[in-house]
Amino acid sequence: MRTRRNFIRSSAAFTAGLLSLQRRARADELTSGNGLLDASLEAAESWVVVGERSAKLYTYNGQAQAPRLIANAGDTVRLRLTNLLGENTNLHYHGLHIPPSGSADDVFVSVEPGESRTYEFQIPTAHPGGLFWYHPHVHGNTARQVARGLAGLFVIRGELDSIPEIAAMPEHFLVLQDFRLDASGYISEPGMMERIQGREGQFVTVSGEIDPAIEIAAGGWVRLRLLNASASRYYRISIEQHTMWQLASDGGALPSPEPVTEFLLVPGGRADVAVQGERGAGAYRILSLAYDRHNGGMMGGMMGGGSASAQLTLATLSYAGQATQVALPDQLVGAGALPSPALPIRQITLGQGMRMAFTINGRSFDHGRIDFRAAIGTVQDWEFVNTTGMDHPMHVHTNPFQVVSASGDVVRAWRDTVNVPANSRVRVRTRFSDFTGLTVLHCHILDHEDLGMMATLQLD
């Protein structure tokens, strides 16, 4: 959503944490070469340092910030996942347009403790460049594993990166995560009411750091590429006294840069913005403004009105040096709008059932049931109807979509996650292409997914 027109359990544990200083937030780049991205990930529980604090998190390759995968359209990806956790896990490639079956993006398989699995697939040659990510998707434990730290960026380089004005910008990846830590640095598990509300941690990090400094030259530009990798928390992004120019959303570049003073980044969502050093020397906060995702609804009342996230500082934009001023290009590389579909609008109702369950069209998730079908090659309009008193960010696997505005026009930004505010409806348009198989759609407040707000989609 844009508003354009708006630890220590013992001294031994503490020592273990201090010895992990070399594991300070560091995102190794695992980059493809000669058309192949060949890499390994180990999922394990590790002592790491986040900010200046020692914490025991779930990690990939023992790092507070997971390796950043970088590839190009047409590349083959071969990724070996080894599970050193005490529970089943797997990988979902969030936003990638790849097969939902076989050794690609099958979320119905899992890797048992001590076992490994090799994921291998080809990124389509026409795949858009953009910011995607990987995380576990084991139903019932997805929120738990993501909230403990399992999340990493998957960058596909594309046409946007080759535009000279964009390529010249210093690039910063901002992975937003929150953790609920006790005094000893261990993750505190939420109770059922907190899961219904959607868990949020008191400890917010940006790429594994607390309030990192991002340098910008006076007159120059920086490119900020943001991922909301939190299990439930919304981030309403703003920068003090600065306009942001949005370059891309979830699924790739916009047709042209769009000026925004703030935007809402829902769980699973991404945004790519350019910021110019247009102020005097100093430091300016990158903020997450307060946001109430329960809108005073039923759950807000049940939880004592504690549904609003308070304003917090994510990072600081610090001026250093001078740069020659250049203008942003008028046009980027965004795709055109999808045509109007021949099929009638499909209504997808989001609800809350009995026994603390969440529902889609009145039913909680059942892997053995086919909830929706779609034929490859068709264009469809879906209308998400939210009957609950809380927001739901709805994510569709495999095929991205465009949002249909209130006027009936299509917003030419490709998305894979869209916020459906409490007691509202949002219509999206998608083309089902290339890949058959069983996939899913679900709420990306991951506790809601685990509690039933997920449905199967058979692509034929």
Short mmCIF file of C-alpha atoms in Angstrom, two decimals:
data_model
loop_
_atom_site.label_atom_id
_atom_site.label_comp_id
_atom_site.label_asym_id
_atom_site.label_seq_id
_atom_site.Cartn_x
_atom_site.Cartn_y
_atom_site.Cartn_z
CA MET A 1 0.00 0.00 0.00
CA ARG A 2 1.37 3.41 -0.92
CA THR A 3 0.29 6.80 0.37
CA ARG A 4 1.63 8.56 -2.65
CA ARG A 5 -1.49 10.64 -2.93
CA ASN A 6 -0.37 9.65 0.73
CA PHE A 7 21.01 -13.85 28.33
CA ILE A 8 21.74 -14.97 29.92
CA ARG A 9 20.63 -18.25 31.31
CA SER A 10 24.08 -18.88 32.70
CA SER A 11 27.58 -17.43 32.40
CA ALA A 12 28.36 -20.29 30.03
CA ALA A 13 25.54 -19.23 27.74
CA PHE A 14 26.75 -15.64 27.88
CA THR A 15 30.26 -16.75 26.97
CA ALA A 16 28.89 -18.76 24.08
CA GLY A 17 27.14 -15.66 22.83
CA LEU A 18 30.25 -13.50 23.10
CA LEU A 19 32.30 -16.09 21.27
CA SER A 20 29.91 -15.74 18.35
CA LEU A 21 30.89 -12.14 17.65
CA GLN A 22 32.26 -13.26 14.31
CA ARG A 23 28.70 -14.26 13.47
CA ARG A 24 27.56 -10.66 13.74
CA ALA A 25 24.95 -9.71 11.14
CA ARG A 26 26.67 -10.63 7.90
CA ALA A 27 24.82 -11.60 4.77
CA ASP A 28 27.20 -13.59 2.60
CA GLU A 29 26.36 -13.24 -1.07
CA LEU A 30 26.00 -16.56 -2.84
CA THR A 31 26.03 -15.58 -6.50
CA SER A 32 25.40 -17.58 -9.65
CA GLY A 33 28.21 -18.13 -12.14
CA ASN A 34 28.07 -19.52 -15.68
CA GLY A 35 24.30 -19.89 -15.37
CA LEU A 36 24.31 -21.87 -12.11
CA LEU A 37 23.66 -20.88 -8.52
CA ASP A 38 25.08 -23.81 -6.56
CA ALA A 39 24.89 -23.31 -2.79
CA SER A 40 24.24 -24.98 0.55
CA LEU A 41 22.20 -23.92 3.56
CA GLU A 42 22.28 -25.41 7.05
CA ALA A 43 19.28 -24.69 9.27
CA ALA A 44 20.38 -24.84 12.90
CA GLU A 45 19.93 -23.20 16.29
CA SER A 46 22.87 -20.90 16.99
CA TRP A 47 24.07 -18.25 19.39
CA VAL A 48 24.45 -15.05 17.38
CA VAL A 49 24.87 -11.37 18.12
CA VAL A 50 22.10 -9.01 17.06
CA GLY A 51 22.84 -5.40 17.84
CA GLU A 52 25.01 -5.75 20.92
CA ARG A 53 22.99 -8.60 22.36
CA SER A 54 23.57 -12.34 22.34
CA ALA A 55 20.55 -14.36 21.24
CA LYS A 56 19.83 -17.98 20.43
CA LEU A 57 18.03 -18.00 17.10
CA TYR A 58 17.29 -20.33 14.24
CA THR A 59 19.85 -19.54 11.53
CA TYR A 60 20.96 -20.42 8.05
CA ASN A 61 24.69 -21.18 8.01
CA GLY A 62 25.06 -19.98 11.60
CA GLN A 63 24.60 -16.30 10.74
CA ALA A 64 22.34 -13.68 12.27
CA GLN A 65 21.60 -12.58 8.71
CA ALA A 66 21.05 -15.42 6.25
CA PRO A 67 23.06 -15.65 3.02
CA ARG A 68 21.77 -13.48 0.21
CA LEU A 69 21.19 -15.50 -2.96
CA ILE A 70 21.78 -13.64 -6.23
CA ALA A 71 20.92 -15.01 -9.66
CA ASN A 72 19.73 -14.01 -13.12
CA ALA A 73 16.72 -14.98 -15.18
CA GLY A 74 17.45 -18.24 -16.98
CA ASP A 75 19.88 -19.49 -14.31
CA THR A 76 19.64 -22.94 -12.78
CA VAL A 77 19.42 -23.00 -8.99
CA ARG A 78 20.78 -25.97 -7.04
CA LEU A 79 20.35 -25.45 -3.32
CA ARG A 80 21.09 -28.11 -0.70
CA LEU A 81 19.21 -27.69 2.59
CA THR A 82 20.51 -29.61 5.61
CA ASN A 83 18.26 -29.66 8.65
CA LEU A 84 20.17 -29.51 11.94
CA LEU A 85 17.09 -28.40 13.89
CA GLY A 86 15.09 -30.64 16.19
CA GLU A 87 11.98 -30.36 14.00
CA ASN A 88 10.97 -30.69 10.37
CA THR A 89 11.62 -27.77 8.05
CA ASN A 90 11.68 -26.95 4.32
CA LEU A 91 12.05 -24.00 1.93
CA HIS A 92 9.55 -21.79 0.15
CA TYR A 93 10.80 -19.40 -2.54
CA HIS A 94 8.49 -16.50 -1.85
CA GLY A 95 7.49 -14.61 -5.00
CA LEU A 96 9.45 -16.71 -7.49
CA HIS A 97 7.51 -17.86 -10.54
CA ILE A 98 8.75 -21.46 -10.53
CA PRO A 99 7.01 -24.87 -10.42
CA PRO A 100 5.04 -25.60 -7.22
CA SER A 101 6.08 -29.24 -7.37
CA GLY A 102 9.03 -31.57 -7.79
CA SER A 103 12.34 -30.18 -6.55
CA ALA A 104 11.30 -26.53 -6.91
CA ASP A 105 8.71 -24.85 -4.63
CA ASP A 106 6.74 -27.78 -3.19
CA VAL A 107 5.68 -26.61 0.29
CA PHE A 108 4.05 -29.96 1.04
CA VAL A 109 7.38 -31.76 1.46
CA SER A 110 9.51 -31.40 4.58
CA VAL A 111 13.04 -32.24 5.60
CA GLU A 112 13.33 -34.23 8.81
CA PRO A 113 15.96 -33.51 11.48
CA GLY A 114 19.38 -34.68 10.35
CA GLU A 115 18.28 -35.05 6.72
CA SER A 116 19.06 -33.04 3.59
CA ARG A 117 17.14 -32.13 0.45
CA THR A 118 18.39 -30.66 -2.82
CA TYR A 119 16.15 -28.10 -4.48
CA GLU A 120 16.88 -27.70 -8.17
CA PHE A 121 14.98 -25.60 -10.71
CA GLN A 122 15.49 -23.15 -13.55
CA ILE A 123 14.43 -19.54 -13.20
CA PRO A 124 12.39 -18.77 -16.34
CA THR A 125 14.26 -16.72 -18.93
CA ALA A 126 11.45 -14.13 -18.90
CA HIS A 127 11.37 -13.90 -15.10
CA PRO A 128 11.37 -10.27 -13.92
CA GLY A 129 14.23 -8.99 -11.84
CA GLY A 130 13.32 -8.14 -8.30
CA LEU A 131 13.61 -8.78 -4.58
CA PHE A 132 12.32 -12.18 -3.48
CA TRP A 133 13.07 -14.32 -0.42
CA TYR A 134 13.20 -17.80 1.05
CA HIS A 135 11.81 -19.10 4.33
CA PRO A 136 10.33 -22.29 5.84
CA HIS A 137 6.75 -23.27 5.03
CA VAL A 138 5.91 -26.27 7.24
CA HIS A 139 2.24 -25.86 8.06
CA GLY A 140 1.73 -25.54 11.81
CA ASN A 141 5.31 -24.37 12.44
CA THR A 142 5.82 -21.67 9.81
CA ALA A 143 5.33 -18.74 12.19
CA ARG A 144 7.53 -20.35 14.84
CA GLN A 145 10.46 -20.91 12.48
CA VAL A 146 10.29 -17.53 10.73
CA ALA A 147 9.88 -15.71 14.06
CA ARG A 148 13.04 -17.46 15.28
CA GLY A 149 15.04 -16.05 12.37
CA LEU A 150 14.78 -18.30 9.31
CA ALA A 151 14.55 -15.87 6.38
CA GLY A 152 16.90 -14.87 3.57
CA LEU A 153 16.87 -12.69 0.46
CA PHE A 154 16.74 -14.07 -3.07
CA VAL A 155 17.72 -11.35 -5.57
CA ILE A 156 17.15 -11.74 -9.29
CA ARG A 157 19.07 -9.17 -11.31
CA GLY A 158 17.14 -7.63 -14.19
CA GLU A 159 16.56 -4.65 -16.43
CA LEU A 160 16.02 -2.22 -13.56
CA ASP A 161 19.53 -2.91 -12.28
CA SER A 162 20.97 -2.03 -15.69
CA ILE A 163 19.48 1.46 -15.94
CA PRO A 164 22.57 3.69 -15.53
CA GLU A 165 21.03 6.04 -12.95
CA ILE A 166 19.87 3.07 -10.85
CA ALA A 167 23.08 1.07 -11.28
CA ALA A 168 25.12 4.04 -10.01
CA MET A 169 23.26 4.18 -6.69
CA PRO A 170 24.77 2.55 -3.56
CA GLU A 171 22.46 -0.39 -2.82
CA HIS A 172 21.35 -1.33 0.71
CA PHE A 173 19.31 -4.40 1.60
CA LEU A 174 17.12 -3.92 4.68
CA VAL A 175 15.68 -7.15 6.10
CA LEU A 176 13.19 -6.27 8.84
CA GLN A 177 12.72 -8.86 11.58
CA ASP A 178 11.43 -8.80 15.13
CA PHE A 179 12.21 -11.18 17.97
CA ARG A 180 10.55 -11.91 21.29
CA LEU A 181 13.54 -12.51 23.59
CA ASP A 182 13.66 -13.25 27.29
CA ALA A 183 16.36 -11.87 29.59
CA SER A 184 18.64 -14.78 28.72
CA GLY A 185 18.49 -14.30 24.96
CA TYR A 186 16.14 -17.18 24.26
CA ILE A 187 13.00 -16.89 22.14
CA SER A 188 9.81 -16.68 24.18
CA GLU A 189 6.94 -18.68 22.71
CA PRO A 190 3.59 -16.86 22.54
CA GLY A 191 0.36 -18.09 24.08
CA MET A 192 -2.73 -18.89 22.02
CA MET A 193 -4.24 -15.42 22.30
CA GLU A 194 -0.95 -13.89 21.13
CA ARG A 195 -0.94 -16.27 18.16
CA ILE A 196 -4.47 -15.25 17.26
CA GLN A 197 -3.43 -11.63 17.43
CA GLY A 198 -0.25 -12.42 15.47
CA ARG A 199 2.98 -12.54 17.43
CA GLU A 200 5.25 -9.49 17.57
CA GLY A 201 8.65 -9.25 19.23
CA GLN A 202 9.96 -6.31 21.24
CA PHE A 203 13.38 -6.52 19.57
CA VAL A 204 13.39 -5.20 15.98
CA THR A 205 16.44 -5.63 13.75
CA VAL A 206 17.44 -4.39 10.31
CA SER A 207 19.59 -6.96 8.54
CA GLY A 208 20.60 -8.25 11.97
CA GLU A 209 21.56 -4.83 13.38
CA ILE A 210 19.92 -2.28 15.63
CA ASP A 211 19.53 1.16 14.04
CA PRO A 212 22.32 0.81 11.44
CA ALA A 213 23.70 3.96 9.79
CA ILE A 214 23.24 4.31 6.03
CA GLU A 215 25.48 6.92 4.42
CA ILE A 216 24.19 9.25 1.75
CA ALA A 217 26.09 11.99 -0.07
CA ALA A 218 24.53 15.43 -0.34
CA GLY A 219 22.93 15.61 -3.77
CA GLY A 220 23.44 11.88 -4.33
CA TRP A 221 21.10 8.91 -4.19
CA VAL A 222 20.83 5.63 -2.28
CA ARG A 223 18.71 2.63 -3.19
CA LEU A 224 16.94 0.95 -0.27
CA ARG A 225 15.57 -2.54 -0.88
CA LEU A 226 13.30 -3.59 1.97
CA LEU A 227 11.85 -6.96 2.99
CA ASN A 228 9.38 -7.48 5.81
CA ALA A 229 10.53 -10.86 7.12
CA SER A 230 8.57 -10.61 10.38
CA ALA A 231 5.93 -13.21 11.15
CA SER A 232 3.19 -10.64 11.87
CA ARG A 233 4.47 -7.09 12.34
CA TYR A 234 3.54 -4.37 9.85
CA TYR A 235 6.04 -1.61 9.05
CA ARG A 236 4.75 1.81 7.94
CA ILE A 237 7.90 3.24 6.41
CA SER A 238 8.82 6.93 6.38
CA ILE A 239 12.08 8.93 6.37
CA GLU A 240 12.32 12.20 8.23
CA GLN A 241 12.20 15.20 5.85
CA HIS A 242 12.79 13.04 2.77
CA THR A 243 10.67 11.91 -0.15
CA MET A 244 11.12 8.33 -1.30
CA TRP A 245 10.80 7.37 -4.95
CA GLN A 246 9.40 3.87 -5.29
CA LEU A 247 11.08 1.87 -8.04
CA ALA A 248 9.59 -1.58 -7.51
CA SER A 249 7.15 -3.59 -5.42
CA ASP A 250 6.93 -7.33 -4.67
CA GLY A 251 7.14 -8.60 -8.21
CA GLY A 252 9.49 -6.19 -9.93
CA ALA A 253 9.86 -2.69 -11.36
CA LEU A 254 7.12 -0.08 -11.64
CA PRO A 255 6.51 1.62 -15.00
CA SER A 256 7.95 4.87 -13.59
CA PRO A 257 9.32 6.13 -10.25
CA GLU A 258 6.54 7.15 -7.86
CA PRO A 259 7.09 9.72 -5.09
CA VAL A 260 5.87 8.55 -1.66
CA THR A 261 6.18 10.03 1.79
CA GLU A 262 5.29 6.72 3.45
CA PHE A 263 4.19 3.21 2.54
CA LEU A 264 2.93 0.13 4.34
CA LEU A 265 5.11 -2.96 4.23
CA VAL A 266 3.06 -6.00 5.27
CA PRO A 267 4.55 -9.34 6.33
CA GLY A 268 6.16 -10.92 3.28
CA GLY A 269 6.04 -7.66 1.32
CA ARG A 270 8.96 -5.94 -0.38
CA ALA A 271 9.66 -2.45 -1.70
CA ASP A 272 12.50 -0.85 -3.64
CA VAL A 273 12.92 2.90 -3.15
CA ALA A 274 15.44 5.57 -4.12
CA VAL A 275 16.22 8.46 -1.77
CA GLN A 276 18.11 11.62 -2.68
CA GLY A 277 20.34 13.55 -0.29
CA GLU A 278 18.30 16.72 -0.53
CA ARG A 279 18.72 18.03 3.02
CA GLY A 280 21.48 19.67 4.99
CA ALA A 281 24.21 17.68 6.69
CA GLY A 282 22.94 15.63 9.60
CA ALA A 283 21.17 12.41 10.51
CA TYR A 284 17.58 11.53 9.63
CA ARG A 285 15.65 8.60 11.00
CA ILE A 286 14.15 5.86 8.86
CA LEU A 287 10.96 5.21 10.79
CA SER A 288 8.23 2.67 11.13
CA LEU A 289 5.22 4.79 12.06
CA ALA A 290 2.48 3.53 14.36
CA TYR A 291 -0.05 1.24 12.69
CA ASP A 292 -3.11 -0.55 14.09
CA ARG A 293 -3.71 -3.71 12.08
CA HIS A 294 -6.73 -4.65 14.20
CA ASN A 295 -8.62 -1.40 13.61
CA GLY A 296 -10.33 -1.61 16.99
CA GLY A 297 -12.00 -4.86 15.98
CA MET A 298 -12.88 -7.90 18.04
CA MET A 299 -9.31 -9.01 18.63
CA GLY A 300 -8.23 -5.50 19.61
CA GLY A 301 -10.86 -5.56 22.33
CA MET A 302 -10.03 -9.09 23.46
CA MET A 303 -6.36 -8.18 23.73
CA GLY A 304 -7.01 -5.02 25.72
CA GLY A 305 -6.50 -2.66 22.80
CA GLY A 306 -2.81 -3.53 22.45
CA SER A 307 -2.95 -4.08 18.72
CA ALA A 308 -1.16 -0.98 17.50
CA SER A 309 2.56 -1.11 16.78
CA ALA A 310 4.28 1.95 18.25
CA GLN A 311 6.57 4.19 16.20
CA LEU A 312 10.16 3.00 16.15
CA THR A 313 13.46 3.89 14.52
CA LEU A 314 14.68 1.28 12.03
CA ALA A 315 17.87 2.91 10.73
CA THR A 316 19.49 6.31 10.32
CA LEU A 317 20.29 8.11 7.08
CA SER A 318 23.60 9.93 7.69
CA TYR A 319 25.07 12.51 5.34
CA ALA A 320 28.69 12.12 4.28
CA GLY A 321 30.36 13.85 1.34
CA GLN A 322 29.00 15.49 -1.79
CA ALA A 323 27.82 14.03 -5.09
CA THR A 324 26.87 15.38 -8.50
CA GLN A 325 23.13 15.66 -8.77
CA VAL A 326 21.43 13.46 -11.36
CA ALA A 327 17.75 12.99 -12.14
CA LEU A 328 15.84 9.74 -11.96
CA PRO A 329 14.74 8.34 -15.34
CA ASP A 330 11.13 9.08 -16.26
CA GLN A 331 10.49 5.48 -17.31
CA LEU A 332 11.50 2.16 -15.75
CA VAL A 333 10.61 -1.31 -17.01
CA GLY A 334 7.25 -2.22 -15.47
CA ALA A 335 4.86 -4.44 -17.41
CA GLY A 336 1.50 -3.43 -18.85
CA ALA A 337 -1.85 -4.08 -17.26
CA LEU A 338 -3.48 -7.49 -17.55
CA PRO A 339 -6.62 -7.61 -19.73
CA SER A 340 -10.08 -7.93 -18.24
CA PRO A 341 -10.94 -11.58 -17.64
CA ALA A 342 -13.75 -13.47 -19.33
CA LEU A 343 -14.44 -15.48 -16.17
CA PRO A 344 -16.62 -14.14 -13.35
CA ILE A 345 -15.02 -12.71 -10.22
CA ARG A 346 -14.09 -15.39 -7.69
CA GLN A 347 -14.93 -14.41 -4.11
CA ILE A 348 -12.58 -15.52 -1.36
CA THR A 349 -13.97 -14.81 2.11
CA LEU A 350 -11.60 -14.49 5.06
CA GLY A 351 -13.12 -15.42 8.39
CA GLN A 352 -12.60 -16.70 11.90
CA GLY A 353 -14.15 -19.97 12.97
CA MET A 354 -14.64 -21.87 16.17
CA ARG A 355 -11.88 -23.08 18.49
CA MET A 356 -9.46 -20.30 17.60
CA ALA A 357 -9.33 -21.28 13.90
CA PHE A 358 -9.11 -18.99 10.89
CA THR A 359 -10.91 -19.81 7.66
CA ILE A 360 -11.11 -19.20 3.92
CA ASN A 361 -14.65 -19.55 2.57
CA GLY A 362 -15.72 -20.96 5.92
CA ARG A 363 -13.16 -23.79 6.04
CA SER A 364 -9.81 -24.19 7.76
CA PHE A 365 -6.86 -25.57 5.81
CA ASP A 366 -6.85 -29.24 4.78
CA HIS A 367 -3.98 -30.47 2.62
CA GLY A 368 -6.13 -33.33 1.35
CA ARG A 369 -8.78 -31.04 -0.10
CA ILE A 370 -8.73 -29.06 -3.36
CA ASP A 371 -10.23 -25.65 -2.60
CA PHE A 372 -9.76 -23.83 -5.92
CA ARG A 373 -8.82 -24.73 -9.48
CA ALA A 374 -7.41 -22.59 -12.27
CA ALA A 375 -6.60 -23.43 -15.87
CA ILE A 376 -3.22 -22.43 -17.24
CA GLY A 377 -3.54 -19.52 -19.65
CA THR A 378 -6.61 -17.97 -18.04
CA VAL A 379 -6.88 -14.51 -16.50
CA GLN A 380 -9.03 -14.28 -13.38
CA ASP A 381 -10.23 -11.63 -10.95
CA TRP A 382 -10.29 -12.62 -7.28
CA GLU A 383 -11.99 -10.57 -4.60
CA PHE A 384 -10.72 -11.04 -1.07
CA VAL A 385 -13.55 -10.24 1.37
CA ASN A 386 -12.36 -9.72 4.93
CA THR A 387 -15.16 -10.31 7.44
CA THR A 388 -12.89 -10.05 10.49
CA GLY A 389 -11.85 -7.15 12.68
CA MET A 390 -8.16 -7.39 11.76
CA ASP A 391 -6.07 -6.90 8.62
CA HIS A 392 -4.96 -9.94 6.62
CA PRO A 393 -2.02 -9.73 4.15
CA MET A 394 -2.95 -12.33 1.54
CA HIS A 395 -0.16 -14.09 -0.35
CA VAL A 396 -0.57 -16.25 -3.46
CA HIS A 397 2.17 -18.71 -4.41
CA THR A 398 3.52 -19.30 -7.94
CA ASN A 399 1.73 -16.55 -9.94
CA PRO A 400 1.90 -12.81 -9.15
CA PHE A 401 -1.09 -10.50 -9.53
CA GLN A 402 -2.07 -6.87 -10.07
CA VAL A 403 -4.46 -4.95 -7.83
CA VAL A 404 -7.71 -3.69 -9.38
CA SER A 405 -8.45 -0.18 -8.14
CA ALA A 406 -11.82 1.03 -6.89
CA SER A 407 -12.36 2.64 -10.31
CA GLY A 408 -11.82 -0.70 -12.04
CA ASP A 409 -8.38 0.20 -13.41
CA VAL A 410 -5.46 -2.16 -12.87
CA VAL A 411 -2.48 -0.88 -10.89
CA ARG A 412 0.49 -1.89 -13.04
CA ALA A 413 2.62 -3.13 -10.17
CA TRP A 414 3.15 -6.85 -9.81
CA ARG A 415 2.45 -8.10 -6.32
CA ASP A 416 2.34 -11.45 -4.56
CA THR A 417 1.06 -10.15 -1.21
CA VAL A 418 -1.72 -7.62 -0.68
CA ASN A 419 -3.17 -6.18 2.51
CA VAL A 420 -6.90 -6.70 3.01
CA PRO A 421 -7.88 -4.31 5.81
CA ALA A 422 -10.40 -5.30 8.47
CA ASN A 423 -14.00 -5.44 7.22
CA SER A 424 -13.06 -4.56 3.64
CA ARG A 425 -12.58 -6.15 0.24
CA VAL A 426 -9.73 -6.02 -2.29
CA ARG A 427 -9.83 -7.27 -5.88
CA VAL A 428 -6.77 -8.61 -7.69
CA ARG A 429 -6.18 -9.84 -11.25
CA THR A 430 -3.83 -12.65 -12.18
CA ARG A 431 -2.79 -14.75 -15.16
CA PHE A 432 -2.08 -18.40 -14.45
CA SER A 433 0.85 -19.38 -16.63
CA ASP A 434 3.55 -21.95 -17.26
CA PHE A 435 3.27 -24.33 -14.29
CA THR A 436 0.75 -26.94 -13.22
CA GLY A 437 0.50 -28.56 -9.82
CA LEU A 438 -0.83 -27.97 -6.33
CA THR A 439 -0.03 -24.66 -4.66
CA VAL A 440 -1.53 -22.49 -1.91
CA LEU A 441 -2.76 -19.04 -0.96
CA HIS A 442 -2.78 -17.84 2.63
CA CYS A 443 -2.59 -15.02 5.14
CA HIS A 444 1.02 -13.95 5.70
CA ILE A 445 0.42 -13.22 9.34
CA LEU A 446 1.99 -16.62 9.68
CA ASP A 447 0.20 -17.56 12.89
CA HIS A 448 -3.06 -17.11 10.97
CA GLU A 449 -1.77 -19.43 8.25
CA ASP A 450 -0.79 -22.03 10.85
CA LEU A 451 -4.23 -21.67 12.46
CA GLY A 452 -6.05 -22.41 9.22
CA MET A 453 -6.20 -19.34 6.93
CA MET A 454 -4.71 -21.17 3.96
CA ALA A 455 -6.30 -22.86 0.94
CA THR A 456 -5.07 -25.13 -1.81
CA LEU A 457 -5.07 -24.12 -5.48
CA GLN A 458 -4.80 -26.74 -8.20
CA LEU A 459 -3.24 -25.40 -11.41
CA ASP A 460 -4.33 -27.50 -14.41
#
